Tab-separated table of N, CA and C in Angstrom:
chain	number	residue	atom	x	y	z
V	1	MET	N	-8.279	-23.654	39.710
V	1	MET	CA	-10.051	-24.454	39.859
V	1	MET	C	-9.475	-24.922	38.303
V	2	SER	N	-10.194	-26.070	38.879
V	2	SER	CA	-10.639	-26.913	36.972
V	2	SER	C	-12.061	-26.319	36.890
V	3	GLY	N	-12.061	-26.485	35.712
V	3	GLY	CA	-13.412	-26.587	34.589
V	3	GLY	C	-14.378	-25.413	34.771
V	4	ALA	N	-13.826	-23.967	35.091
V	4	ALA	CA	-14.235	-23.013	35.399
V	4	ALA	C	-14.240	-22.017	34.013
V	5	THR	N	-15.093	-21.371	33.927
V	5	THR	CA	-15.259	-19.702	32.983
V	5	THR	C	-13.833	-18.963	33.431
V	6	VAL	N	-13.410	-18.795	32.668
V	6	VAL	CA	-12.696	-17.779	32.469
V	6	VAL	C	-12.211	-16.480	31.519
V	7	THR	N	-12.452	-15.175	32.058
V	7	THR	CA	-12.284	-14.297	30.860
V	7	THR	C	-11.301	-13.322	31.761
V	8	VAL	N	-10.744	-12.341	30.248
V	8	VAL	CA	-10.013	-11.160	30.430
V	8	VAL	C	-10.466	-10.104	29.854
V	9	LYS	N	-10.611	-9.042	29.814
V	9	LYS	CA	-11.400	-7.676	29.727
V	9	LYS	C	-10.630	-6.864	29.474
V	10	ASN	N	-10.639	-6.190	28.603
V	10	ASN	CA	-9.447	-4.699	27.796
V	10	ASN	C	-10.116	-4.009	27.131
V	11	GLY	N	-10.631	-2.508	28.444
V	11	GLY	CA	-11.315	-1.748	26.883
V	11	GLY	C	-11.167	-2.171	25.173
V	12	SER	N	-9.481	-2.170	25.077
V	12	SER	CA	-9.553	-2.052	23.345
V	12	SER	C	-9.311	-3.035	22.795
V	13	LEU	N	-9.327	-4.475	23.485
V	13	LEU	CA	-9.405	-5.726	22.989
V	13	LEU	C	-10.779	-6.472	23.180
V	14	GLY	N	-11.220	-6.114	23.975
V	14	GLY	CA	-12.555	-6.916	24.748
V	14	GLY	C	-12.430	-7.979	25.424
V	15	THR	N	-12.566	-9.006	25.187
V	15	THR	CA	-13.456	-9.794	26.117
V	15	THR	C	-12.227	-10.985	25.637
V	16	VAL	N	-11.637	-11.600	26.342
V	16	VAL	CA	-10.787	-12.952	25.748
V	16	VAL	C	-11.157	-14.306	26.160
V	17	ASN	N	-11.567	-15.199	26.074
V	17	ASN	CA	-11.264	-16.525	26.904
V	17	ASN	C	-10.314	-17.099	26.775
V	18	LEU	N	-10.135	-17.139	28.044
V	18	LEU	CA	-9.443	-18.152	28.245
V	18	LEU	C	-9.191	-20.209	28.746
V	19	LEU	N	-8.703	-20.490	28.430
V	19	LEU	CA	-8.839	-22.395	27.807
V	19	LEU	C	-7.934	-22.586	28.797
V	20	GLU	N	-8.719	-23.892	29.630
V	20	GLU	CA	-8.023	-24.728	30.568
V	20	GLU	C	-6.684	-25.479	29.686
V	21	SER	N	-5.113	-25.330	30.172
V	21	SER	CA	-4.284	-25.906	29.480
V	21	SER	C	-4.115	-27.507	29.704
V	22	GLY	N	-4.790	-27.813	30.150
V	22	GLY	CA	-4.882	-29.521	30.125
V	22	GLY	C	-5.665	-30.172	30.974
V	23	THR	N	-6.488	-31.227	30.671
V	23	THR	CA	-7.509	-31.236	31.721
V	23	THR	C	-7.175	-31.489	33.306
V	24	ALA	N	-8.156	-30.773	34.054
V	24	ALA	CA	-7.661	-30.805	35.276
V	24	ALA	C	-6.402	-29.928	35.726
V	25	THR	N	-6.079	-29.211	35.539
V	25	THR	CA	-4.750	-28.153	35.723
V	25	THR	C	-5.126	-27.430	36.203
V	26	GLY	N	-6.558	-26.738	36.383
V	26	GLY	CA	-6.504	-25.169	36.906
V	26	GLY	C	-5.533	-24.510	36.079
V	27	ASP	N	-5.062	-24.214	35.003
V	27	ASP	CA	-4.212	-23.692	34.396
V	27	ASP	C	-4.766	-22.615	33.243
V	28	TYR	N	-5.321	-21.676	32.909
V	28	TYR	CA	-5.912	-21.330	32.088
V	28	TYR	C	-4.365	-20.124	30.873
V	29	ARG	N	-5.192	-20.101	29.974
V	29	ARG	CA	-4.073	-19.488	28.997
V	29	ARG	C	-4.529	-18.673	27.804
V	30	ALA	N	-4.166	-17.842	27.479
V	30	ALA	CA	-4.534	-17.269	26.000
V	30	ALA	C	-3.945	-16.334	25.533
V	31	THR	N	-3.292	-16.392	24.255
V	31	THR	CA	-2.305	-15.725	23.445
V	31	THR	C	-3.081	-14.639	21.978
V	32	VAL	N	-3.125	-13.802	22.574
V	32	VAL	CA	-2.979	-12.777	21.680
V	32	VAL	C	-2.175	-12.116	21.127
V	33	ASN	N	-2.211	-11.688	19.541
V	33	ASN	CA	-1.245	-11.401	18.398
V	33	ASN	C	-0.991	-9.613	18.758
V	34	SER	N	-1.679	-8.829	19.201
V	34	SER	CA	-1.393	-7.795	19.469
V	34	SER	C	-1.603	-7.674	20.888
V	35	PHE	N	-0.869	-5.914	21.388
V	35	PHE	CA	-0.731	-5.663	22.632
V	35	PHE	C	-1.734	-4.399	22.463
V	36	PRO	N	-3.000	-4.348	23.655
V	36	PRO	CA	-3.950	-2.600	23.618
V	36	PRO	C	-3.257	-2.818	24.745
V	37	SER	N	-3.444	-1.298	25.126
V	37	SER	CA	-2.885	-0.450	26.343
V	37	SER	C	-4.085	-0.606	27.449
V	38	GLY	N	-3.911	-0.136	28.419
V	38	GLY	CA	-4.883	-0.608	29.193
V	38	GLY	C	-4.724	-1.443	30.321
V	39	ASP	N	-5.396	-1.035	31.598
V	39	ASP	CA	-5.811	-2.587	32.178
V	39	ASP	C	-6.251	-3.620	31.896
V	40	PHE	N	-5.902	-4.632	32.515
V	40	PHE	CA	-7.108	-5.760	32.058
V	40	PHE	C	-7.349	-6.577	33.386
V	41	GLN	N	-9.113	-7.031	33.275
V	41	GLN	CA	-9.754	-7.648	34.758
V	41	GLN	C	-9.778	-9.295	34.151
V	42	LEU	N	-9.880	-9.978	35.208
V	42	LEU	CA	-10.187	-11.265	35.040
V	42	LEU	C	-10.964	-11.761	35.783
V	43	ASP	N	-12.025	-12.544	35.133
V	43	ASP	CA	-13.143	-12.942	36.131
V	43	ASP	C	-13.269	-14.488	36.251
V	44	VAL	N	-13.347	-15.357	37.255
V	44	VAL	CA	-13.715	-16.701	36.824
V	44	VAL	C	-14.155	-16.935	37.476
V	45	ILE	N	-15.129	-18.310	36.753
V	45	ILE	CA	-16.668	-18.563	37.678
V	45	ILE	C	-16.687	-19.984	37.290
V	46	ARG	N	-17.310	-20.759	38.324
V	46	ARG	CA	-17.159	-22.382	38.365
V	46	ARG	C	-18.704	-22.444	39.221
V	47	GLY	N	-20.151	-22.390	38.987
V	47	GLY	CA	-20.959	-22.316	39.470
V	47	GLY	C	-21.271	-21.614	40.642
V	48	THR	N	-20.743	-21.376	41.429
V	48	THR	CA	-21.152	-20.706	42.747
V	48	THR	C	-19.530	-19.826	43.055
V	49	ASP	N	-18.746	-20.444	42.740
V	49	ASP	CA	-17.598	-20.304	43.349
V	49	ASP	C	-16.700	-19.011	42.112
V	50	LYS	N	-16.543	-18.140	42.621
V	50	LYS	CA	-16.269	-16.524	41.407
V	50	LYS	C	-15.392	-15.888	42.605
V	51	VAL	N	-14.412	-15.687	41.444
V	51	VAL	CA	-13.383	-14.334	41.586
V	51	VAL	C	-13.319	-13.660	40.416
V	52	GLU	N	-14.348	-12.165	40.875
V	52	GLU	CA	-14.277	-11.181	39.554
V	52	GLU	C	-13.759	-9.702	39.834
V	53	GLY	N	-13.364	-9.399	38.730
V	53	GLY	CA	-12.646	-8.465	38.796
V	53	GLY	C	-11.272	-8.235	39.486
V	54	VAL	N	-10.291	-8.900	39.172
V	54	VAL	CA	-9.425	-8.867	39.331
V	54	VAL	C	-8.114	-8.054	38.553
V	55	VAL	N	-7.718	-7.050	38.873
V	55	VAL	CA	-6.982	-6.413	37.800
V	55	VAL	C	-5.406	-5.904	37.439
V	56	VAL	N	-4.907	-6.258	36.807
V	56	VAL	CA	-3.764	-6.248	36.774
V	56	VAL	C	-3.764	-4.966	35.392
V	57	GLY	N	-2.439	-3.924	35.953
V	57	GLY	CA	-1.607	-2.802	34.927
V	57	GLY	C	-1.492	-3.325	34.101
V	58	GLY	N	-1.676	-2.899	32.729
V	58	GLY	CA	-1.029	-3.063	31.875
V	58	GLY	C	0.261	-2.357	31.637
V	59	LEU	N	1.495	-2.910	30.690
V	59	LEU	CA	2.143	-1.875	30.442
V	59	LEU	C	2.543	-1.975	28.709
V	60	ALA	N	3.097	-1.195	27.995
V	60	ALA	CA	3.905	-0.876	26.697
V	60	ALA	C	5.077	-2.086	26.204
V	61	ALA	N	4.167	-2.179	24.919
V	61	ALA	CA	5.312	-3.608	24.039
V	61	ALA	C	6.992	-2.918	24.393
V	62	HIS	N	7.613	-4.097	24.086
V	62	HIS	CA	8.845	-3.000	24.222
V	62	HIS	C	9.528	-3.242	23.261
V	63	LYS	N	11.210	-3.116	23.019
V	63	LYS	CA	11.902	-3.255	21.612
V	63	LYS	C	13.494	-3.916	21.824
V	64	ILE	N	13.556	-5.189	21.800
V	64	ILE	CA	15.279	-5.165	22.009
V	64	ILE	C	15.809	-4.023	21.419
V	65	THR	N	16.894	-3.728	22.159
V	65	THR	CA	17.325	-2.515	21.443
V	65	THR	C	18.990	-2.967	21.117
V	66	ALA	N	19.088	-4.003	21.867
V	66	ALA	CA	20.593	-4.886	21.298
V	66	ALA	C	20.662	-6.195	21.985
V	67	PRO	N	21.352	-7.145	21.010
V	67	PRO	CA	22.207	-6.973	19.762
V	67	PRO	C	20.944	-7.272	18.483
V	68	ALA	N	21.452	-6.404	17.466
V	68	ALA	CA	20.421	-6.636	16.500
V	68	ALA	C	20.039	-7.445	16.022
V	69	LYS	N	18.614	-7.601	15.362
V	69	LYS	CA	18.566	-9.129	14.738
V	69	LYS	C	19.401	-9.268	13.381
V	70	ASN	N	20.291	-10.011	13.442
V	70	ASN	CA	21.324	-10.700	12.563
V	70	ASN	C	22.509	-9.943	12.546
V	71	ALA	N	22.861	-9.217	14.000
V	71	ALA	CA	24.142	-8.495	14.514
V	71	ALA	C	25.154	-9.936	14.422
V	72	THR	N	26.529	-9.755	14.390
V	72	THR	CA	27.420	-10.589	14.932
V	72	THR	C	27.470	-10.684	16.418
V	73	VAL	N	27.807	-10.910	16.981
V	73	VAL	CA	28.027	-10.595	18.012
V	73	VAL	C	29.323	-12.028	18.795
V	74	PRO	N	30.655	-11.838	19.714
V	74	PRO	CA	31.455	-12.602	19.860
V	74	PRO	C	30.653	-13.841	20.857
V	75	ALA	N	31.095	-14.997	20.789
V	75	ALA	CA	30.674	-16.002	21.529
V	75	ALA	C	31.402	-16.179	22.587
V	76	ASN	N	31.474	-16.964	23.322
V	76	ASN	CA	31.800	-17.321	24.689
V	76	ASN	C	32.779	-15.531	25.422
V	77	GLN	N	31.904	-15.020	25.281
V	77	GLN	CA	32.181	-13.730	26.060
V	77	GLN	C	30.580	-13.479	26.539
V	78	PRO	N	30.681	-12.338	27.428
V	78	PRO	CA	29.582	-11.380	27.967
V	78	PRO	C	28.641	-10.938	26.877
V	79	LEU	N	27.465	-11.016	27.010
V	79	LEU	CA	26.359	-10.515	25.746
V	79	LEU	C	25.421	-9.970	26.318
V	80	THR	N	25.682	-8.589	25.824
V	80	THR	CA	24.618	-7.570	26.861
V	80	THR	C	23.215	-7.674	26.376
V	81	VAL	N	22.142	-7.451	26.896
V	81	VAL	CA	20.993	-7.645	26.160
V	81	VAL	C	20.260	-6.587	26.803
V	82	THR	N	20.084	-5.376	25.605
V	82	THR	CA	18.987	-4.181	26.307
V	82	THR	C	17.730	-4.031	25.582
V	83	TRP	N	17.016	-3.400	26.175
V	83	TRP	CA	15.556	-3.630	25.762
V	83	TRP	C	15.285	-1.946	26.465
V	84	ASP	N	14.615	-1.214	25.162
V	84	ASP	CA	13.426	0.317	26.090
V	84	ASP	C	12.818	-0.108	26.675
V	85	ARG	N	11.992	0.489	27.564
V	85	ARG	CA	10.965	0.383	28.706
V	85	ARG	C	10.129	1.221	28.716
V	86	PRO	N	9.037	1.387	27.850
V	86	PRO	CA	8.161	2.642	28.276
V	86	PRO	C	7.672	2.596	28.950
V	87	THR	N	6.958	1.825	29.922
V	87	THR	CA	6.755	1.595	30.981
V	87	THR	C	7.638	0.793	31.740
V	88	GLU	N	7.839	0.749	33.129
V	88	GLU	CA	8.727	-0.407	33.667
V	88	GLU	C	7.498	-1.149	34.140
V	89	ALA	N	7.979	-2.354	33.942
V	89	ALA	CA	7.034	-3.250	34.381
V	89	ALA	C	7.551	-4.445	35.353
V	90	ALA	N	6.491	-4.780	36.419
V	90	ALA	CA	7.295	-5.883	37.910
V	90	ALA	C	8.286	-6.804	37.657
V	91	GLY	N	8.794	-7.107	36.240
V	91	GLY	CA	9.530	-7.586	36.173
V	91	GLY	C	9.878	-8.299	34.555
V	92	ALA	N	11.106	-9.126	34.631
V	92	ALA	CA	11.379	-9.796	33.183
V	92	ALA	C	11.753	-10.603	33.389
V	93	ASP	N	12.056	-11.635	32.089
V	93	ASP	CA	12.505	-12.766	32.028
V	93	ASP	C	13.018	-13.076	30.747
V	94	ILE	N	14.194	-13.723	30.535
V	94	ILE	CA	15.006	-13.905	29.189
V	94	ILE	C	15.446	-15.106	29.304
V	95	GLU	N	15.489	-15.673	28.240
V	95	GLU	CA	15.730	-17.232	27.510
V	95	GLU	C	16.452	-16.803	26.242
V	96	THR	N	17.425	-17.866	26.073
V	96	THR	CA	18.264	-18.088	24.729
V	96	THR	C	18.308	-19.729	24.734
V	97	ASP	N	18.806	-20.243	23.784
V	97	ASP	CA	18.881	-21.972	23.370
V	97	ASP	C	19.991	-22.395	24.417
V	98	ASP	N	20.502	-21.294	25.236
V	98	ASP	CA	21.540	-21.750	26.375
V	98	ASP	C	21.266	-21.085	27.621
V	99	TYR	N	20.681	-20.599	27.871
V	99	TYR	CA	20.071	-20.237	28.712
V	99	TYR	C	18.757	-19.510	29.163
V	100	SER	N	19.000	-18.834	30.905
V	100	SER	CA	17.499	-18.435	31.469
V	100	SER	C	17.658	-17.873	32.092
V	101	ALA	N	17.156	-17.030	32.692
V	101	ALA	CA	16.858	-15.971	33.476
V	101	ALA	C	15.443	-15.811	34.213
V	102	SER	N	15.078	-15.758	35.378
V	102	SER	CA	13.500	-15.168	35.656
V	102	SER	C	13.848	-14.644	36.704
V	103	GLY	N	12.302	-13.869	36.625
V	103	GLY	CA	12.207	-12.712	37.893
V	103	GLY	C	13.179	-11.537	38.136
V	104	LEU	N	13.634	-11.104	36.519
V	104	LEU	CA	14.575	-10.268	37.025
V	104	LEU	C	14.079	-8.752	37.073
V	105	PRO	N	15.092	-7.989	37.394
V	105	PRO	CA	13.922	-6.404	37.256
V	105	PRO	C	13.926	-5.988	36.228
V	106	ASP	N	13.161	-5.432	35.414
V	106	ASP	CA	13.014	-4.899	34.164
V	106	ASP	C	13.865	-3.117	34.125
V	107	ASN	N	15.195	-3.448	34.347
V	107	ASN	CA	16.063	-2.065	34.282
V	107	ASN	C	16.237	-1.752	32.640
V	108	GLY	N	15.758	-2.611	31.598
V	108	GLY	CA	16.667	-2.213	30.832
V	108	GLY	C	17.891	-3.037	30.536
V	109	SER	N	18.348	-3.689	30.699
V	109	SER	CA	19.534	-4.645	30.458
V	109	SER	C	19.730	-5.452	31.220
V	110	HIS	N	20.637	-6.885	30.753
V	110	HIS	CA	20.567	-7.825	31.245
V	110	HIS	C	22.299	-8.564	30.657
V	111	ILE	N	22.771	-9.053	31.697
V	111	ILE	CA	24.144	-9.606	30.835
V	111	ILE	C	24.449	-11.634	30.983
V	112	ILE	N	24.340	-11.800	29.547
V	112	ILE	CA	24.269	-13.244	29.405
V	112	ILE	C	25.867	-13.677	30.094
V	113	PRO	N	26.229	-14.018	30.559
V	113	PRO	CA	27.669	-14.882	30.939
V	113	PRO	C	28.244	-15.653	29.982
V	114	GLY	N	29.554	-14.980	29.537
V	114	GLY	CA	29.820	-15.558	28.355
V	114	GLY	C	29.616	-17.353	28.324
V	115	ASN	N	30.201	-17.626	29.736
V	115	ASN	CA	29.568	-19.552	29.273
V	115	ASN	C	28.601	-20.218	28.895
V	116	LYS	N	27.949	-19.006	28.831
V	116	LYS	CA	25.670	-19.477	27.956
V	116	LYS	C	26.076	-18.878	27.302
V	117	ASN	N	27.010	-18.377	26.203
V	117	ASN	CA	26.510	-17.643	25.256
V	117	ASN	C	28.063	-17.976	24.241
V	118	PRO	N	27.270	-19.921	23.577
V	118	PRO	CA	28.866	-20.688	22.797
V	118	PRO	C	28.408	-20.096	21.153
V	119	PRO	N	29.122	-20.252	20.479
V	119	PRO	CA	28.778	-20.124	18.960
V	119	PRO	C	27.201	-20.777	18.768
V	120	ASN	N	26.718	-19.899	17.721
V	120	ASN	CA	25.284	-20.125	17.146
V	120	ASN	C	24.429	-19.586	16.222
V	121	THR	N	25.054	-20.015	15.439
V	121	THR	CA	24.503	-19.143	14.059
V	121	THR	C	22.888	-18.911	13.730
V	122	ALA	N	22.160	-20.024	14.434
V	122	ALA	CA	20.446	-19.273	15.242
V	122	ALA	C	20.101	-19.101	16.270
V	123	GLN	N	21.206	-18.726	16.690
V	123	GLN	CA	20.872	-17.854	18.380
V	123	GLN	C	18.854	-17.258	18.463
V	124	ARG	N	18.766	-17.492	19.588
V	124	ARG	CA	17.284	-16.728	19.504
V	124	ARG	C	17.364	-15.949	21.085
V	125	ILE	N	17.014	-14.751	21.582
V	125	ILE	CA	16.909	-14.363	22.298
V	125	ILE	C	15.348	-14.078	22.566
V	126	ARG	N	14.587	-14.417	23.970
V	126	ARG	CA	13.197	-14.130	24.165
V	126	ARG	C	13.318	-13.488	25.087
V	127	LEU	N	12.468	-11.988	25.117
V	127	LEU	CA	12.358	-11.509	26.412
V	127	LEU	C	10.856	-10.767	26.842
V	128	TRP	N	10.806	-11.339	27.804
V	128	TRP	CA	8.998	-11.437	28.479
V	128	TRP	C	9.509	-10.481	29.080
V	129	ARG	N	8.252	-8.972	29.510
V	129	ARG	CA	8.068	-8.135	30.495
V	129	ARG	C	7.056	-8.818	30.927
V	130	PHE	N	6.558	-8.436	32.324
V	130	PHE	CA	5.592	-8.800	32.905
V	130	PHE	C	4.925	-8.031	34.317
V	131	ASN	N	3.704	-7.857	34.429
V	131	ASN	CA	2.949	-7.432	35.322
V	131	ASN	C	2.296	-8.553	36.288
V	132	GLN	N	1.800	-8.377	37.547
V	132	GLN	CA	1.157	-9.762	38.062
V	132	GLN	C	0.946	-9.116	39.267
V	133	VAL	N	-0.318	-9.835	39.577
V	133	VAL	CA	-1.025	-9.414	40.924
V	133	VAL	C	-1.728	-10.766	41.528
V	134	SER	N	-1.213	-10.832	43.379
V	134	SER	CA	-2.313	-12.280	43.963
V	134	SER	C	-3.616	-11.849	43.181
V	135	MET	N	-4.512	-12.906	43.175
V	135	MET	CA	-5.742	-13.364	43.238
V	135	MET	C	-7.029	-13.193	44.238
V	136	ALA	N	-6.720	-12.176	45.073
V	136	ALA	CA	-7.743	-12.100	46.392
V	136	ALA	C	-9.117	-12.772	46.293
V	137	GLY	N	-9.262	-13.785	47.011
V	137	GLY	CA	-10.635	-14.701	46.980
V	137	GLY	C	-10.346	-15.509	46.274
V	138	GLY	N	-9.097	-16.189	45.319
V	138	GLY	CA	-8.398	-17.229	45.099
V	138	GLY	C	-8.021	-18.265	45.739
V	139	LEU	N	-7.639	-19.862	45.107
V	139	LEU	CA	-7.404	-20.017	45.699
V	139	LEU	C	-5.325	-19.688	46.062
V	140	ALA	N	-4.899	-20.442	47.365
V	140	ALA	CA	-3.761	-19.913	47.701
V	140	ALA	C	-3.099	-20.001	46.467
V	141	GLY	N	-1.724	-19.199	46.189
V	141	GLY	CA	-0.955	-19.245	45.044
V	141	GLY	C	-1.558	-19.355	43.773
V	142	SER	N	-2.813	-18.293	43.498
V	142	SER	CA	-3.164	-18.138	42.044
V	142	SER	C	-2.946	-16.415	42.237
V	143	ARG	N	-2.580	-16.089	40.412
V	143	ARG	CA	-2.262	-15.242	40.154
V	143	ARG	C	-2.497	-14.765	38.775
V	144	LEU	N	-2.593	-13.289	38.777
V	144	LEU	CA	-3.102	-13.147	37.049
V	144	LEU	C	-1.647	-12.358	36.738
V	145	LYS	N	-0.882	-13.210	35.220
V	145	LYS	CA	0.252	-12.727	35.081
V	145	LYS	C	0.182	-12.562	33.623
V	146	LEU	N	0.414	-11.116	33.389
V	146	LEU	CA	0.050	-10.096	32.096
V	146	LEU	C	1.195	-10.030	31.142
V	147	GLU	N	1.895	-10.995	30.118
V	147	GLU	CA	3.224	-10.804	29.600
V	147	GLU	C	3.472	-10.687	28.088
V	148	VAL	N	4.413	-9.630	27.790
V	148	VAL	CA	4.520	-9.162	26.613
V	148	VAL	C	5.619	-9.665	26.083
V	149	ARG	N	6.299	-10.269	25.018
V	149	ARG	CA	7.343	-10.895	24.643
V	149	ARG	C	7.689	-10.573	23.211
V	150	ASN	N	9.444	-10.596	23.029
V	150	ASN	CA	9.787	-10.341	21.712
V	150	ASN	C	10.736	-10.593	21.913
V	151	THR	N	11.557	-10.851	20.548
V	151	THR	CA	12.514	-12.006	20.213
V	151	THR	C	13.471	-11.258	19.040
V	152	VAL	N	14.842	-11.239	19.130
V	152	VAL	CA	15.913	-11.208	18.167
V	152	VAL	C	16.385	-12.367	18.240
V	153	GLU	N	17.156	-12.046	16.712
V	153	GLU	CA	18.385	-13.149	16.615
V	153	GLU	C	19.636	-13.084	15.850
V	154	PRO	N	20.332	-12.724	17.109
V	154	PRO	CA	21.732	-12.978	16.856
V	154	PRO	C	22.110	-14.088	16.117
V	155	ILE	N	23.559	-13.545	15.388
V	155	ILE	CA	24.603	-14.554	15.022
V	155	ILE	C	25.458	-14.201	15.973
V	156	VAL	N	25.628	-16.048	16.384
V	156	VAL	CA	27.588	-15.899	18.037
V	156	VAL	C	27.982	-16.667	16.466
V	157	VAL	N	29.281	-15.415	16.741
V	157	VAL	CA	30.184	-16.769	16.409
V	157	VAL	C	31.384	-16.345	17.113
V	158	GLN	N	32.591	-17.757	17.102
V	158	GLN	CA	33.828	-17.890	17.488
V	158	GLN	C	34.433	-16.745	16.646
């Protein structure tokens, strides 16, 4: 739904206003550079059209435990990425300059195939963990997704 007032509330964070990501897209986003604990509530209001009180469970921020920042790892070999899970999330997404996988189980580990791990002295591994819910009362496909991202930069050498 385009042209709505969209807010997210969290007991520690307060209220965050989401902005529509483009003209008439119906996609709303906000980025906050801290991650408070607790659940998050979404309210969407446009005139008499309302979806209020949609709640997604919060999740604890994670840390990538391997590879370490500036660690030297072998190129063209499978690369195991591990992370801690203070709480289990609904899923995880992982991305490098040469590889991406989404909708992974949040099991604390993922192996990047060797053919997707070429030499790169400035590689960046990004790991998102997320919870999401469908929005009852919203348009088909409407969802609230809460993500936490962490990054590590190993050196991939031949």
